[in-house]
mmCIF file of C-alpha atoms and ligand atoms in Angstrom:
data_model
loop_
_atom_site.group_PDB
_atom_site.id
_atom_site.type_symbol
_atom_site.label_atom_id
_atom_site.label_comp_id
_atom_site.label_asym_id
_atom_site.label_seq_id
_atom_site.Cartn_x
_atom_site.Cartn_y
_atom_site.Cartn_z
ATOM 1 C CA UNK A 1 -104.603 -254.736 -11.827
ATOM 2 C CA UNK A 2 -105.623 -252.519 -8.684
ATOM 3 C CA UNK A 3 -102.617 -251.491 -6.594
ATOM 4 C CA UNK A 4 -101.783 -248.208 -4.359
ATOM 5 C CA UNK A 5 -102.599 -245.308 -7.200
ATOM 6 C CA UNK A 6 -105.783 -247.122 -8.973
ATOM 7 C CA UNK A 7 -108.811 -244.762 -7.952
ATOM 8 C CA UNK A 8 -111.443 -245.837 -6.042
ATOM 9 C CA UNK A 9 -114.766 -244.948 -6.147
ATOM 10 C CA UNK A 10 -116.540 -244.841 -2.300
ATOM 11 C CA UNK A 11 -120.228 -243.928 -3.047
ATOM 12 C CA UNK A 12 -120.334 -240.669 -4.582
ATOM 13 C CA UNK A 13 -117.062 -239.900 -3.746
ATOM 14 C CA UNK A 14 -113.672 -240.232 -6.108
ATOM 15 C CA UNK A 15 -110.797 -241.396 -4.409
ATOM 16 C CA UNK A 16 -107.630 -240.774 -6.649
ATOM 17 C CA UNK A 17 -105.663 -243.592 -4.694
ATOM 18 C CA UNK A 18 -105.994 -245.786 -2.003
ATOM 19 C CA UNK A 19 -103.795 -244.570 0.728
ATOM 20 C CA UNK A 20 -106.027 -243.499 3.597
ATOM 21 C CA UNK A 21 -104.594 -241.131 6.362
ATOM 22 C CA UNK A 22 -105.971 -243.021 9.395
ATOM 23 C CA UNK A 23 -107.097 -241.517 12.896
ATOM 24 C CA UNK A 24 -104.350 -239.933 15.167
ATOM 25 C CA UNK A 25 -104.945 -238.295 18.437
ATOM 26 C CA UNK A 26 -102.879 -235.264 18.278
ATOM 27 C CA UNK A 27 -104.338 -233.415 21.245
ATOM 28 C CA UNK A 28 -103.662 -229.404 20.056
ATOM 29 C CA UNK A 29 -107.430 -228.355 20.140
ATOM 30 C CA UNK A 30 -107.325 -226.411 23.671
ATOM 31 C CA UNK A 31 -110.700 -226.236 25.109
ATOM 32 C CA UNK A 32 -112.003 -229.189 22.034
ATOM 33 C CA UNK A 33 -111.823 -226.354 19.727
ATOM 34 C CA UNK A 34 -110.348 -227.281 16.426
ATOM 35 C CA UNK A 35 -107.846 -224.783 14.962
ATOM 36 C CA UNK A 36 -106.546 -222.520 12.091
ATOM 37 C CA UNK A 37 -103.162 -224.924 12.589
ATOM 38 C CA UNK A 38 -105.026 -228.512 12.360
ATOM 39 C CA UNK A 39 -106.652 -226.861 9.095
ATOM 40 C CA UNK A 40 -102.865 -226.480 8.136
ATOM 41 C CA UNK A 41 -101.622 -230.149 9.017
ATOM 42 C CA UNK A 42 -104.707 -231.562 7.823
ATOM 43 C CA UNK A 43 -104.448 -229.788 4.468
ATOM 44 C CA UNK A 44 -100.719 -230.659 3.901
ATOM 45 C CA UNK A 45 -102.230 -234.320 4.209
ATOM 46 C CA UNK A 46 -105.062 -233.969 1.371
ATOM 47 C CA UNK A 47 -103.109 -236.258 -1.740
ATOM 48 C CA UNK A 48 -104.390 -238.713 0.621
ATOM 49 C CA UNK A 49 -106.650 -240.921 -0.983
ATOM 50 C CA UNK A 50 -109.239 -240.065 2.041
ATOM 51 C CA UNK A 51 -108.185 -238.305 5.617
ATOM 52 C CA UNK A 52 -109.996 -239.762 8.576
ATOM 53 C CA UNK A 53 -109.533 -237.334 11.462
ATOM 54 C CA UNK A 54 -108.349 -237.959 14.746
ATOM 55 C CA UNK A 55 -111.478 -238.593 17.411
ATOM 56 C CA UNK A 56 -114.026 -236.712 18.097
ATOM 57 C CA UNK A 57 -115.990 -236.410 20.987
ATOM 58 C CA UNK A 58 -119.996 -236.690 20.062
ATOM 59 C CA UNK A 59 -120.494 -235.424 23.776
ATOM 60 C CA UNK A 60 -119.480 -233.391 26.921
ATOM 61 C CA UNK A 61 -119.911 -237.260 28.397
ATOM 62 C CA UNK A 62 -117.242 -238.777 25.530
ATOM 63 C CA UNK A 63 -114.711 -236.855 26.432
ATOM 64 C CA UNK A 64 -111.148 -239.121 27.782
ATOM 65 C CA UNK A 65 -108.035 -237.252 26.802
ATOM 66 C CA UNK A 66 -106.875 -233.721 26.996
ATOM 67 C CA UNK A 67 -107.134 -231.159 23.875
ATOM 68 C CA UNK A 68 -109.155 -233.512 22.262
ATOM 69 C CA UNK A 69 -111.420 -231.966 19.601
ATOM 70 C CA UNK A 70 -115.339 -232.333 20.118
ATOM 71 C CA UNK A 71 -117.948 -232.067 17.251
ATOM 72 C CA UNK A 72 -121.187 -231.413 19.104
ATOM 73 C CA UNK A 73 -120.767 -227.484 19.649
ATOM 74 C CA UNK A 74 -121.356 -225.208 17.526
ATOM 75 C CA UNK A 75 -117.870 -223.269 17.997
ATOM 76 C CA UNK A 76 -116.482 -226.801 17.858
ATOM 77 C CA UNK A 77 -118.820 -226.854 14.375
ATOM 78 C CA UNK A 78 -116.892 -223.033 13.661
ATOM 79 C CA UNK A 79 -113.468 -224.493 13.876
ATOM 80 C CA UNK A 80 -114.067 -227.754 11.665
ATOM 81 C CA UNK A 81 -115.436 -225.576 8.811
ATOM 82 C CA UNK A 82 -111.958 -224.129 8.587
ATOM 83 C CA UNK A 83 -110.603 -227.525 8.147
ATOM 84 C CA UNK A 84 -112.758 -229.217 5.828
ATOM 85 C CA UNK A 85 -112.016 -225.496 3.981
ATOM 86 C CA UNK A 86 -109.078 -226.113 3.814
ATOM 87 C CA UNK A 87 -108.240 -229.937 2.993
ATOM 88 C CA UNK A 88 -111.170 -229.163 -0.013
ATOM 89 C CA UNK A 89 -109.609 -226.059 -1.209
ATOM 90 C CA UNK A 90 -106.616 -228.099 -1.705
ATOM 91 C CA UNK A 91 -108.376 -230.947 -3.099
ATOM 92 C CA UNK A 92 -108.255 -233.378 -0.687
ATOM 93 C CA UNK A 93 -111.545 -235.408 1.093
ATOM 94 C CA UNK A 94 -111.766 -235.847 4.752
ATOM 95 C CA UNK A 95 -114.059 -237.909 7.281
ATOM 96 C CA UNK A 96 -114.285 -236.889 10.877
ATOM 97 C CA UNK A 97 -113.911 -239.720 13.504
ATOM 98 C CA UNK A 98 -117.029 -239.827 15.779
ATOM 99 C CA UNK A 99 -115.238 -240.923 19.351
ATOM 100 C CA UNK A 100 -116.689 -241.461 22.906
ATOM 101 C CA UNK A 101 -114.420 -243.013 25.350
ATOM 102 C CA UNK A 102 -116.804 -244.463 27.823
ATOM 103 C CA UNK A 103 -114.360 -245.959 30.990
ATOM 104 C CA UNK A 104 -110.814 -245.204 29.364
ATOM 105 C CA UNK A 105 -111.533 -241.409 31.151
ATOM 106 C CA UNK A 106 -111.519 -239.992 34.315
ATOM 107 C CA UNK A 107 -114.255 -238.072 36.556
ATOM 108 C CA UNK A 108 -112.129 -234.787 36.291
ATOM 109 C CA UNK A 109 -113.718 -234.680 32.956
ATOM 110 C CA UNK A 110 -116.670 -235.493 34.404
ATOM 111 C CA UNK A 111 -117.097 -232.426 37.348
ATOM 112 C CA UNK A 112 -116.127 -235.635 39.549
ATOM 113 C CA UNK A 113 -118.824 -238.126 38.273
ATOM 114 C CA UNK A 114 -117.805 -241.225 36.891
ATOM 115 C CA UNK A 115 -117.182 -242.187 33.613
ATOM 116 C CA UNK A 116 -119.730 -244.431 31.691
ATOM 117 C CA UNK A 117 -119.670 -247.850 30.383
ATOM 118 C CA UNK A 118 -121.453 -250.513 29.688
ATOM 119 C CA UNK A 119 -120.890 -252.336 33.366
ATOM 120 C CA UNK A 120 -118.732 -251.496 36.185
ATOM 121 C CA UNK A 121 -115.573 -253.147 35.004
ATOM 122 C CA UNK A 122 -112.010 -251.077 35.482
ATOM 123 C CA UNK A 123 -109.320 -251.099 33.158
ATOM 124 C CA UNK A 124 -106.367 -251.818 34.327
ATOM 125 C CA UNK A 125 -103.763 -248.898 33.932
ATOM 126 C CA UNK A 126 -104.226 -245.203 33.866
ATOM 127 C CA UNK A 127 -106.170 -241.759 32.742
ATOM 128 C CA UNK A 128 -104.360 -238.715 30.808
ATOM 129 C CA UNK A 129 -106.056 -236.158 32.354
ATOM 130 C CA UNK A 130 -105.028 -232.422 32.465
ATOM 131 C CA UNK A 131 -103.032 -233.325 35.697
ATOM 132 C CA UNK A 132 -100.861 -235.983 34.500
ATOM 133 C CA UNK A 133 -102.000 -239.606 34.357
ATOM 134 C CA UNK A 134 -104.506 -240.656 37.643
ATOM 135 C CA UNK A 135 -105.894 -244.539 37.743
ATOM 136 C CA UNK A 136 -108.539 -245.428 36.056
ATOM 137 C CA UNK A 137 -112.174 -245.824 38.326
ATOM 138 C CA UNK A 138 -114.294 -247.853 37.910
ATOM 139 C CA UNK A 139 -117.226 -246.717 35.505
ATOM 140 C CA UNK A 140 -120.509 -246.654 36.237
ATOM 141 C CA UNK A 141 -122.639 -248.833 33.947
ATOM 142 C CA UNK A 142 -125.174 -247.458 31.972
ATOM 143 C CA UNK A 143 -128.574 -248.141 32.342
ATOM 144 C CA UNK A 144 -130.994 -249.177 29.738
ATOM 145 C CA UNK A 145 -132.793 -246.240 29.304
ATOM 146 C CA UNK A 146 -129.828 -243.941 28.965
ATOM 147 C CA UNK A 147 -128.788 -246.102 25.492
ATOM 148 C CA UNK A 148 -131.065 -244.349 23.762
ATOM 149 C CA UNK A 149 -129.329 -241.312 24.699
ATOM 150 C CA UNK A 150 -125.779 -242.005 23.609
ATOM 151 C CA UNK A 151 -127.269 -243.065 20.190
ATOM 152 C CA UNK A 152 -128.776 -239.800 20.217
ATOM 153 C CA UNK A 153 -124.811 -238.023 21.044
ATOM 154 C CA UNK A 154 -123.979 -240.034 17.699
ATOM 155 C CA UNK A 155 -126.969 -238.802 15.862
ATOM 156 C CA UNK A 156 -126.204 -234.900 16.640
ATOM 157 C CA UNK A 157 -122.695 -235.498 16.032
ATOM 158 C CA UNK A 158 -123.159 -236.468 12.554
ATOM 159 C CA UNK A 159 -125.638 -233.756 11.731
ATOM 160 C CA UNK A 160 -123.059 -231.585 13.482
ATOM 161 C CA UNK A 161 -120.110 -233.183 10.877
ATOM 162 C CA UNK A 162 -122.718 -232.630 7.770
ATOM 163 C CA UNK A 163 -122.660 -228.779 9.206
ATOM 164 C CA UNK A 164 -119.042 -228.730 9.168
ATOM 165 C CA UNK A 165 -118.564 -229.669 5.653
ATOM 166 C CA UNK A 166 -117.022 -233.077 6.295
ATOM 167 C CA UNK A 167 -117.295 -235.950 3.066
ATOM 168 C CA UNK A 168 -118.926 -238.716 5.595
ATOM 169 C CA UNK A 169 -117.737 -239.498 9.429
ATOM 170 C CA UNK A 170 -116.304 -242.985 10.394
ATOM 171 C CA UNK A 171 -118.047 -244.347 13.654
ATOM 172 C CA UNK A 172 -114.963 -245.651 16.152
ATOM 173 C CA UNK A 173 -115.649 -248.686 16.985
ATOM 174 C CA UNK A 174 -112.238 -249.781 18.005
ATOM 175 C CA UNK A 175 -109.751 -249.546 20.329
ATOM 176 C CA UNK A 176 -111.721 -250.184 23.940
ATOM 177 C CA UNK A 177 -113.702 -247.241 23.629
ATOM 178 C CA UNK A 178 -117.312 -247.087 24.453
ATOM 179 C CA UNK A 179 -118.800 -248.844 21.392
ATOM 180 C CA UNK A 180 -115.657 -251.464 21.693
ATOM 181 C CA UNK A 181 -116.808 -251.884 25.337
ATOM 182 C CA UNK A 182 -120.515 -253.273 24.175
ATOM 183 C CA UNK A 183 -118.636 -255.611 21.520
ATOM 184 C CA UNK A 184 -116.620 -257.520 23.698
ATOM 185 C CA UNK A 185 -117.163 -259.049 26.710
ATOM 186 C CA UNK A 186 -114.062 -258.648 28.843
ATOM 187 C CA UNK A 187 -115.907 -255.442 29.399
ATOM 188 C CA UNK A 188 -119.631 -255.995 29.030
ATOM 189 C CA UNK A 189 -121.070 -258.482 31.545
ATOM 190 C CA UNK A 190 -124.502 -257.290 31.049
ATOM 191 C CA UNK A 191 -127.424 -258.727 30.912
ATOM 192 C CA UNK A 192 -129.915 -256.518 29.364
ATOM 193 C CA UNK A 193 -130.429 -256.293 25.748
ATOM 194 C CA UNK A 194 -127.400 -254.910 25.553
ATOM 195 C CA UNK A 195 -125.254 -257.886 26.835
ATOM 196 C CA UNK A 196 -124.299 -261.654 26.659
ATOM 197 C CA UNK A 197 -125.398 -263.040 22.814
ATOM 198 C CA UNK A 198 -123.389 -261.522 20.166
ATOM 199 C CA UNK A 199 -126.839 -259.728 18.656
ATOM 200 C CA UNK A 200 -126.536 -257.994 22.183
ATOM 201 C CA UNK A 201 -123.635 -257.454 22.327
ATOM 202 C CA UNK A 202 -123.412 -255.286 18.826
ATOM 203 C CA UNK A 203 -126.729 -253.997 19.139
ATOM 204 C CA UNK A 204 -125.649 -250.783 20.366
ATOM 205 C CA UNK A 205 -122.927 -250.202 17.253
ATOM 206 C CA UNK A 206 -126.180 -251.095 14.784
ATOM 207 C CA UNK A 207 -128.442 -248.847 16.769
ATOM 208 C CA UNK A 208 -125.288 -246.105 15.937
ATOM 209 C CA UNK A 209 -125.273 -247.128 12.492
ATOM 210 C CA UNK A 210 -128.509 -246.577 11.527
ATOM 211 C CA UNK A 211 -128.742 -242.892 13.454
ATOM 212 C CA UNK A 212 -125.922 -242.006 11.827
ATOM 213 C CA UNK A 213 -126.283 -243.544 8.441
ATOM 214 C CA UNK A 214 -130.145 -242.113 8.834
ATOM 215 C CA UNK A 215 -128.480 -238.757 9.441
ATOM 216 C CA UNK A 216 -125.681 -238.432 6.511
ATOM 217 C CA UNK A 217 -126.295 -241.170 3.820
ATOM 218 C CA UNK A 218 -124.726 -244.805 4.326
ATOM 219 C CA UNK A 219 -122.520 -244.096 1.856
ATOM 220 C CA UNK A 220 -120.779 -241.419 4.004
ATOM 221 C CA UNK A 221 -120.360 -243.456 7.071
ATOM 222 C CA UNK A 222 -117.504 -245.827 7.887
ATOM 223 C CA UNK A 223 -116.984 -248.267 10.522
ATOM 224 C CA UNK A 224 -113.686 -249.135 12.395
ATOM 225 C CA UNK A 225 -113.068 -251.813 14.716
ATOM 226 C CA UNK A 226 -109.699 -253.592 16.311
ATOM 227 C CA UNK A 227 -110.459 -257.418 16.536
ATOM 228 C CA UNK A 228 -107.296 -258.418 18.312
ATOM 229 C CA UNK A 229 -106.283 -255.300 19.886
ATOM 230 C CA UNK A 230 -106.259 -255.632 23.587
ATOM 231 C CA UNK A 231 -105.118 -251.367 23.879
ATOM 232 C CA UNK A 232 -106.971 -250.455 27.148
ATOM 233 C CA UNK A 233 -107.596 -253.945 28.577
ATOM 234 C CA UNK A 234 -109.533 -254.789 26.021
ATOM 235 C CA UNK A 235 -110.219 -258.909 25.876
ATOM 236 C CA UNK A 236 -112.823 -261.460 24.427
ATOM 237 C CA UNK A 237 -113.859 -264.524 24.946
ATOM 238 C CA UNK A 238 -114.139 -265.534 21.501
ATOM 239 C CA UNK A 239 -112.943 -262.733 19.111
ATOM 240 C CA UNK A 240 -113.512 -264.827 15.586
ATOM 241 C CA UNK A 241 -117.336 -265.128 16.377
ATOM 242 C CA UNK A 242 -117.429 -261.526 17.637
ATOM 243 C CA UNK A 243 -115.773 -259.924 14.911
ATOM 244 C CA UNK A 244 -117.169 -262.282 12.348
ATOM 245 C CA UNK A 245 -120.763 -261.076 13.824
ATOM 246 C CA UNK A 246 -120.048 -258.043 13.710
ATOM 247 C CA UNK A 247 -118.803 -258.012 10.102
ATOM 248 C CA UNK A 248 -122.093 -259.720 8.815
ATOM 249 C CA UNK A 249 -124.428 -257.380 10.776
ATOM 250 C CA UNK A 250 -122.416 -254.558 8.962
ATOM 251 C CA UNK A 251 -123.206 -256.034 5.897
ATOM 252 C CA UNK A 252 -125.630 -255.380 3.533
ATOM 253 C CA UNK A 253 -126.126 -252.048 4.625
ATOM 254 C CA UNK A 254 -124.153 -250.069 1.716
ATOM 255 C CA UNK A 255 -121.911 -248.584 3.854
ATOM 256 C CA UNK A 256 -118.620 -246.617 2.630
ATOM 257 C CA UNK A 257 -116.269 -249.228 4.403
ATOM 258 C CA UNK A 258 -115.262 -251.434 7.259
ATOM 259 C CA UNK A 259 -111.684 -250.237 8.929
ATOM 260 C CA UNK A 260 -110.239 -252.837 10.475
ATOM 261 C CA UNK A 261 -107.025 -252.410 12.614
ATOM 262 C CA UNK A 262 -105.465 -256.048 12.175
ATOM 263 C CA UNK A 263 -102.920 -255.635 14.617
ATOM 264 C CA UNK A 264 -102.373 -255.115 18.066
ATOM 265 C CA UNK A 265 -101.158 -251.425 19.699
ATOM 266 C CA UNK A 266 -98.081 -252.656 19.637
ATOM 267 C CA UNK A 267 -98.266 -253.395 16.141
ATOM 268 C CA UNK A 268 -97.863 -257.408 16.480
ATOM 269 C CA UNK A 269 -99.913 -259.156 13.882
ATOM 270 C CA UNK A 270 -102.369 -261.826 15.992
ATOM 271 C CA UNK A 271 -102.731 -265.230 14.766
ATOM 272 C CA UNK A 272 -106.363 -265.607 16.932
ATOM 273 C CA UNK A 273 -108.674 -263.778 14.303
ATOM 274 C CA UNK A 274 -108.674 -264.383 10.597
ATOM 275 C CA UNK A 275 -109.630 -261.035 9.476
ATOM 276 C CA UNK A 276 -110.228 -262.421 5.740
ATOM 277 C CA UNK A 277 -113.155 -263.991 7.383
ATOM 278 C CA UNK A 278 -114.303 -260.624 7.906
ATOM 279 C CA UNK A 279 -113.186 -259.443 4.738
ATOM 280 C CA UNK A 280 -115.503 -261.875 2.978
ATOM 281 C CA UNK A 281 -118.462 -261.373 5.396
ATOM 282 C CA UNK A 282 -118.441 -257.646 5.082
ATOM 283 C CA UNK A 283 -119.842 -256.799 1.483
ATOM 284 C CA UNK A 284 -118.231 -253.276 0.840
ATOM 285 C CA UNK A 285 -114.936 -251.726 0.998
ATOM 286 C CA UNK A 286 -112.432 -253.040 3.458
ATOM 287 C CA UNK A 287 -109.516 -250.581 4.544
ATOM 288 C CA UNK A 288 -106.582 -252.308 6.265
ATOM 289 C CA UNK A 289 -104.630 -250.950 9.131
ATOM 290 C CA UNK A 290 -101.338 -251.826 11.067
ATOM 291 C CA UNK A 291 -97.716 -251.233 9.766
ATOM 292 C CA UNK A 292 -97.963 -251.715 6.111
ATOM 293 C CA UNK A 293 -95.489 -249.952 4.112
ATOM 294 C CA UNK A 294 -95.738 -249.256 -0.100
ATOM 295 C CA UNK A 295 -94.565 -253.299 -0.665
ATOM 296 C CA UNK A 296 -97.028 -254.755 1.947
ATOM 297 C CA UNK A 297 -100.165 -252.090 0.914
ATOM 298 C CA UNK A 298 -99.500 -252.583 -2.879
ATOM 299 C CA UNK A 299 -99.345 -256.726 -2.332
ATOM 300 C CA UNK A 300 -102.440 -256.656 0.110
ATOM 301 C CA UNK A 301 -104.591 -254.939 -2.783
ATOM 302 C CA UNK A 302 -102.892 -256.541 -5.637
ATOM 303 C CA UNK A 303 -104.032 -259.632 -4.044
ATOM 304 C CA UNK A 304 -107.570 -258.720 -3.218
ATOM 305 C CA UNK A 305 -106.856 -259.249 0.853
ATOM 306 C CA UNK A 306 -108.052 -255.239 1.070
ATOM 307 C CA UNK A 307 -109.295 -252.374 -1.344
ATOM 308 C CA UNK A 308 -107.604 -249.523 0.821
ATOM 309 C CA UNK A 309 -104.370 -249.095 2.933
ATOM 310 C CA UNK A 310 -104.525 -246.974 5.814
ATOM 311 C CA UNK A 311 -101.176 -245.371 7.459
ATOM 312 C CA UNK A 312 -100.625 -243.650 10.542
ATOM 313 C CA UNK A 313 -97.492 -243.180 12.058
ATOM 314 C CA UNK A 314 -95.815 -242.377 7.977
ATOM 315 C CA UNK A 315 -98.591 -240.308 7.491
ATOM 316 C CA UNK A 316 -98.380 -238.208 10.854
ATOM 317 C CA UNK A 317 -93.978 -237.918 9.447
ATOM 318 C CA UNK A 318 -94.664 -237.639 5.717
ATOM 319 C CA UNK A 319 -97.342 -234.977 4.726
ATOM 320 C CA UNK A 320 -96.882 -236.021 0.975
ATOM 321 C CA UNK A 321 -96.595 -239.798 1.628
ATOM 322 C CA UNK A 322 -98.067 -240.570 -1.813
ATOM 323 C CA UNK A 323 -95.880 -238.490 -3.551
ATOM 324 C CA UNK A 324 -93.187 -240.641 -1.345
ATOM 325 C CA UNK A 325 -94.595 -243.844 -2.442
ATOM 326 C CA UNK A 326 -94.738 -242.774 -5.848
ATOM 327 C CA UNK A 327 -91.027 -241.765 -5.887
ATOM 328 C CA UNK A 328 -90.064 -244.483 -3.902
ATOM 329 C CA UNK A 329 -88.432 -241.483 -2.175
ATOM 330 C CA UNK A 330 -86.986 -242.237 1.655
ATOM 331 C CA UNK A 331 -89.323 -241.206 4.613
ATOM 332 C CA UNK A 332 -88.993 -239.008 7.216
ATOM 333 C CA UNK A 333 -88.807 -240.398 10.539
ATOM 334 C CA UNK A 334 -91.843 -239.942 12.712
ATOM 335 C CA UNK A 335 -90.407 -237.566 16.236
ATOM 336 C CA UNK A 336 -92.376 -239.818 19.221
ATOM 337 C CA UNK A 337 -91.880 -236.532 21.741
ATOM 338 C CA UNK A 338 -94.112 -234.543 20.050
ATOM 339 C CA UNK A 339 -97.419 -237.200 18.705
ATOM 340 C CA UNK A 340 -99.246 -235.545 21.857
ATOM 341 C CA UNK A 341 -99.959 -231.994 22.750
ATOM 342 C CA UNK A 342 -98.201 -229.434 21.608
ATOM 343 C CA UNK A 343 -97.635 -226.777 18.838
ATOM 344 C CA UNK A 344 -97.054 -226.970 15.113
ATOM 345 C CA UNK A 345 -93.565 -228.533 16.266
ATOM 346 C CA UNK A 346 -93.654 -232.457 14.982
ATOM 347 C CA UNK A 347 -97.110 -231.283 13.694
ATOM 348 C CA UNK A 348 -97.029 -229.094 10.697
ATOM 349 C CA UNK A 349 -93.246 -228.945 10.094
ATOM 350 C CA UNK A 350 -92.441 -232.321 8.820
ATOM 351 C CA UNK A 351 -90.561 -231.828 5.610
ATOM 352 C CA UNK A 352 -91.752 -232.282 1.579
ATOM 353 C CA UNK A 353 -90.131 -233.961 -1.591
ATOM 354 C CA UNK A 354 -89.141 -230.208 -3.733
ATOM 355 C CA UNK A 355 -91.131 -230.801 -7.014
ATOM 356 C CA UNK A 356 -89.390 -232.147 -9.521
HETATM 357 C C1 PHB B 1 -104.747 -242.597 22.100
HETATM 358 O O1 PHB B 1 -104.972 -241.413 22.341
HETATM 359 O O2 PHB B 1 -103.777 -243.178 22.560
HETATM 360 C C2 PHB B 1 -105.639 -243.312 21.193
HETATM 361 C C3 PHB B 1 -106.823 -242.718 20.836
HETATM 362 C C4 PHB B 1 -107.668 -243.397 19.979
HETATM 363 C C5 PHB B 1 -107.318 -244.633 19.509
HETATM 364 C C6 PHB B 1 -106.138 -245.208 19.867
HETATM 365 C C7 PHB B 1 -105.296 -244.541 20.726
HETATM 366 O O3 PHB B 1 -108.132 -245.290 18.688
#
């Protein structure tokens, strides 16, 4: 029977286990360069069944946080080489996040224009911008004939990722980012094509799908999404049909996996969304996310609820987690003080099992 260490094959690609390094904004690329010390913390992470990098922007226009990494430049290209070098050198396989934040930014990213989204709605809460955190504005929404041209940011960005020698990318749908916006409508109230039905609503994630699946092979592109996670004021109406829509439309399209985040920020499993409805409506490989540990991971595939486990905080703390697992070896505890910004402190210096 499948558990934690059975491989996995995702398209072409081996996996020799199933524990998946998931997304973490680490914010240590100054100027959205990528460099020679994310190569190193990303390569101390490659007995990871699959790395999924932190977010990257697709655009000058995605950008939300500071020290973010971009992947639409090509010195931004320059600097991912030397990590996708080095997590393949030591044998690992890696997928670059593609990321644009739409409202949760700030117009001093922006020389003073307004963020983007798909209508004018705020978040509540606040920016971390180079100054410290500001309010949030209120975006500006889109308008129709711009969509064309954020699918297009997606499309270069993936060329850009096939340039940099990543394995596939995994399009961020999650989280109350741009994408998220369109999904849910808390924060799209419009009422283009774009807006109100669900086949609106998740038109511009498909239109995203198929430029980047049409730019790197379906089988190298991943979706994640965050049903229940209301991170950044995100809310729905009705987040079963949404999600469940979502997860059909996904379907059928041979992609290398749905991500779903099944919790909330906060880590609080949600009673409102059944995600095994989405598990059975999305035909590939489904990764689950949101404070497993070895037990929970190993019972979740054991019991065919997911194929993958992904881990975040123990995998930002634990460079050899599935040596850890393996052992059944303590973990290290993850420092809080030093997740963002930064040097190799709480980045690179986390401590390994000596062989045995
Ligand atoms: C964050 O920087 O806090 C962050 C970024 C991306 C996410 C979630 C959180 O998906």
């Amino acid at each position: 029977m499948a558990d934690l260490f059975s491989k996995i094959q995702l398209g072409d690609l081996t996996l020799p286990n199933r524990i998946i390094m998931a997304p973490m904004t680490r914010n240590r690329a100054p100027q959205n360069i990528p460099t020679p010390l994310m190569a190193e913390y990303y390569a101390q992470r490659a007995s990871a069944g699959l790395i999924v990098t932190e977010g990257a922007q697709v655009s000058e226009q995605a950008i939300g946080y500071p020290a973010t990494p971009g992947i639409h430049t090509s010195t931004q290209v320059e600097g991912w080489k030397q990590v996708t070098k080095a997590v393949h050198d030591t044998g690992g396989r890696i997928f670059i996040q593609l990321w644009h934040c739409g409202r949760i930014s700030h117009p001093d990213y922006h020389g003073g224009e307004l963020p983007v989204a798909p209508s004018a709605v705020k978040p509540a809460g606040q920016a971390f911008t180079y100054e410290g955190l500001k309010d949030f504005v209120t975006p500006r929404a889109l308008e129709t004939d711009e969509i064309s041209g954020i699918v297009e940011q997606y499309r270069y960005a993936a060329a850009s990722a096939r340039k940099a020698g990543f394995d596939g990318a995994e399009i961020h749908a999650a989280n109350g980012y741009l994408i998220d916006q369109f999904l849910r409508d808390g924060s799209n109230h419009r009422t283009d094509s774009y807006g109100g039905s669900l086949e609106n609503r998740s038109r511009l994630l498909l239109e995203i799908v198929d430029a980047v699946t049409g730019e790197i092979g379906a089988d190298r592109t991943g979706v994640r999404i965050s049903p229940i996670n209301g991170f950044n004021d995100m809310s729905d109406s009705d987040p079963q049909a949404t999600f469940d829509h979502t997860a059909t439309a996904l379907s059928g399209l041979g992609l290398a996996f749905l991500h779903v985040v099944e919790v909330s920020m906060a880590g609080e499993p949600c009673e409102s969304v059944d995600m095994q409805q989405l598990r059975t409506r999305f035909d590939g490989v489904y990764i689950a996310n949101g404070g497993y540990d070895k037990q929970r991971a190993n019972a979740a595939i054991t019991k065919g609820r997911a194929d993958l486990i992904s881990f975040g905080v123990p995998f930002l703390a634990n460079p050899d987690l599935p040596e850890r697992f393996r052992r059944d070896a303590p973990l290290n505890e993850a420092d809080q003080a030093s997740f963002y910004g930064g040097d190799e402190h709480g980045y690179t210096d986390y401590s390994v099992l000596k062989v045995v």
